[in-house]
Amino acid sequence: RDAFFWAGAPGLGLALVLLPFAEPRRGASDTGTIAAPTPRVRDVLKLFTLPSYLLVVLGYTAYTFAQGGFAHWAPAYLQEVHGVPVDSAGLFFGATLAVSGLVGTLVGGLAATAWQRRHPSGYALTMGLSVLISVPLAFAAFLTPDKSLSMAALGGCMFFTFLSTGPTNTLILETVPVNLRASAMAMSIFMIHLFGDLWSPKLVGRLADSSGLGRAVLILPGALLVAAILWLVLAGRQARNCAPIV
């Protein structure tokens, strides 16, 4: 219980700090953007007709499916397969997530922004290629009999997956009309959790019961591969059109 209070307190403090600030007008920071009307339900449903948005979100869903499985089962895998003590496995993976999440997100955001200035699909390429690199690392982590190599590969996998965090959220907003950005973000959050990490821990657990944890976790790099393919398809679409597609 104390952990939840400590985790929530910074968010509550930030909310109180931001409370006096007026919400910026939608599209105010976009050059030449005309104020758009408040979206209605039928406008929100049109999100499902935007190919680029769907590619971003479907890839994000597969990515979140994998991340949910990693977060739940990676420490248990290290304990069961490599004999790492429970406390040590949890500490290692928790520290790996914290460091790789912080550094990977920052580096990925900077790299993607720099690439986007030179290439029309820089964001999507950063997402697709970084996650694609994480796939063999994930397979190596789960297939090698060497404990140190498994832990190193797992750390590398987490770092490369987090490189995609910034550009993914950027493209969720850039692939939809200005007046649908808030709805697009809300819909993406709903979809990635409903179809992603809500089910992956349970599915891995069911597979582990029938075939062993060592085999069950192999669906996670498979999910990362799906995400990488979808995002690289998006990169190809954007490159052909020489601009983000709406």
Short mmCIF file of N, CA and C in Angstrom, two decimals, residues 52-53 55-61 63-64 108-109 112 122-124 126-128 130-131 161-175 184-185 188 192 227 231 234:
data_model
loop_
_atom_site.label_atom_id
_atom_site.label_comp_id
_atom_site.label_asym_id
_atom_site.label_seq_id
_atom_site.Cartn_x
_atom_site.Cartn_y
_atom_site.Cartn_z
N SER A 52 -2.71 5.30 -41.32
CA SER A 52 -1.47 5.58 -40.59
C SER A 52 -1.69 5.50 -39.09
N TYR A 53 -2.79 6.06 -38.64
CA TYR A 53 -3.12 5.99 -37.21
C TYR A 53 -3.28 4.54 -36.77
N LEU A 55 -1.95 1.86 -38.10
CA LEU A 55 -0.65 1.18 -38.09
C LEU A 55 0.13 1.53 -36.82
N VAL A 56 0.08 2.80 -36.42
CA VAL A 56 0.76 3.20 -35.19
C VAL A 56 0.18 2.46 -33.99
N VAL A 57 -1.15 2.50 -33.87
CA VAL A 57 -1.80 1.95 -32.68
C VAL A 57 -1.75 0.43 -32.64
N LEU A 58 -1.93 -0.23 -33.79
CA LEU A 58 -1.84 -1.69 -33.81
C LEU A 58 -0.42 -2.15 -33.46
N GLY A 59 0.58 -1.44 -33.99
CA GLY A 59 1.95 -1.76 -33.61
C GLY A 59 2.19 -1.51 -32.13
N TYR A 60 1.62 -0.43 -31.62
CA TYR A 60 1.76 -0.08 -30.21
C TYR A 60 1.08 -1.14 -29.33
N THR A 61 -0.02 -1.70 -29.81
CA THR A 61 -0.73 -2.74 -29.07
C THR A 61 0.13 -4.00 -28.96
N TYR A 63 3.36 -4.12 -29.23
CA TYR A 63 4.49 -3.71 -28.39
C TYR A 63 4.12 -3.78 -26.91
N THR A 64 2.94 -3.26 -26.56
CA THR A 64 2.49 -3.25 -25.17
C THR A 64 2.20 -4.66 -24.68
N GLY A 108 15.95 7.94 -27.73
CA GLY A 108 15.05 7.68 -28.85
C GLY A 108 14.34 8.93 -29.33
N GLY A 109 13.91 9.75 -28.39
CA GLY A 109 13.24 11.00 -28.78
C GLY A 109 14.16 11.93 -29.54
N ALA A 112 15.03 10.30 -33.02
CA ALA A 112 13.90 10.31 -33.94
C ALA A 112 13.63 11.72 -34.47
N GLY A 122 11.16 9.54 -40.46
CA GLY A 122 12.16 9.36 -39.43
C GLY A 122 11.60 8.80 -38.13
N TYR A 123 10.43 9.29 -37.72
CA TYR A 123 9.82 8.78 -36.50
C TYR A 123 9.49 7.30 -36.64
N ALA A 124 8.81 6.94 -37.71
CA ALA A 124 8.39 5.56 -37.91
C ALA A 124 9.58 4.62 -38.08
N THR A 126 12.56 5.03 -36.75
CA THR A 126 13.14 4.85 -35.42
C THR A 126 12.37 3.80 -34.64
N MET A 127 11.05 3.89 -34.69
CA MET A 127 10.20 2.92 -33.99
C MET A 127 10.42 1.51 -34.52
N GLY A 128 10.30 1.36 -35.83
CA GLY A 128 10.37 0.04 -36.42
C GLY A 128 11.73 -0.61 -36.27
N SER A 130 14.26 0.15 -34.15
CA SER A 130 14.68 -0.09 -32.77
C SER A 130 14.01 -1.34 -32.20
N VAL A 131 12.72 -1.50 -32.48
CA VAL A 131 12.02 -2.69 -31.99
C VAL A 131 12.48 -3.93 -32.75
N THR A 161 13.70 -1.33 -27.02
CA THR A 161 12.25 -1.15 -27.11
C THR A 161 11.85 0.25 -26.65
N PHE A 162 12.53 0.77 -25.63
CA PHE A 162 12.16 2.09 -25.12
C PHE A 162 12.57 3.23 -26.06
N LEU A 163 13.43 2.97 -27.03
CA LEU A 163 13.77 4.01 -27.99
C LEU A 163 12.53 4.47 -28.77
N SER A 164 11.53 3.63 -28.85
CA SER A 164 10.35 3.95 -29.66
C SER A 164 9.29 4.75 -28.90
N THR A 165 9.45 4.95 -27.61
CA THR A 165 8.39 5.56 -26.80
C THR A 165 8.00 6.95 -27.28
N GLY A 166 8.97 7.83 -27.41
CA GLY A 166 8.68 9.21 -27.82
C GLY A 166 8.07 9.33 -29.19
N PRO A 167 8.71 8.78 -30.23
CA PRO A 167 8.14 8.91 -31.57
C PRO A 167 6.79 8.23 -31.73
N THR A 168 6.52 7.17 -30.97
CA THR A 168 5.20 6.53 -31.06
C THR A 168 4.10 7.50 -30.64
N ASN A 169 4.30 8.13 -29.50
CA ASN A 169 3.28 9.07 -29.02
C ASN A 169 3.18 10.30 -29.92
N THR A 170 4.30 10.69 -30.52
CA THR A 170 4.26 11.81 -31.45
C THR A 170 3.42 11.48 -32.68
N LEU A 171 3.62 10.28 -33.23
CA LEU A 171 2.88 9.90 -34.43
C LEU A 171 1.40 9.66 -34.16
N ILE A 172 1.06 9.25 -32.95
CA ILE A 172 -0.36 9.13 -32.62
C ILE A 172 -1.06 10.47 -32.82
N LEU A 173 -0.37 11.54 -32.49
CA LEU A 173 -0.95 12.88 -32.62
C LEU A 173 -0.82 13.42 -34.04
N GLU A 174 0.27 13.11 -34.72
CA GLU A 174 0.52 13.70 -36.03
C GLU A 174 -0.23 13.02 -37.17
N THR A 175 -0.77 11.83 -36.92
CA THR A 175 -1.46 11.11 -37.99
C THR A 175 -2.97 11.33 -37.96
N ALA A 184 -7.68 10.67 -30.15
CA ALA A 184 -6.76 9.67 -30.69
C ALA A 184 -5.85 9.11 -29.60
N MET A 185 -5.37 9.98 -28.72
CA MET A 185 -4.52 9.50 -27.63
C MET A 185 -5.31 8.64 -26.66
N SER A 188 -5.95 5.27 -28.23
CA SER A 188 -4.75 4.43 -28.26
C SER A 188 -4.47 3.82 -26.89
N ILE A 192 -4.30 -0.23 -26.44
CA ILE A 192 -3.05 -0.94 -26.11
C ILE A 192 -3.18 -1.72 -24.81
N ALA A 227 5.03 -5.76 -34.06
CA ALA A 227 5.08 -4.30 -33.91
C ALA A 227 6.07 -3.68 -34.88
N TRP A 231 5.19 -0.99 -37.97
CA TRP A 231 5.77 0.35 -37.98
C TRP A 231 6.67 0.58 -39.20
N LEU A 234 4.38 1.42 -41.97
CA LEU A 234 4.03 2.84 -41.84
C LEU A 234 5.14 3.73 -42.39
#
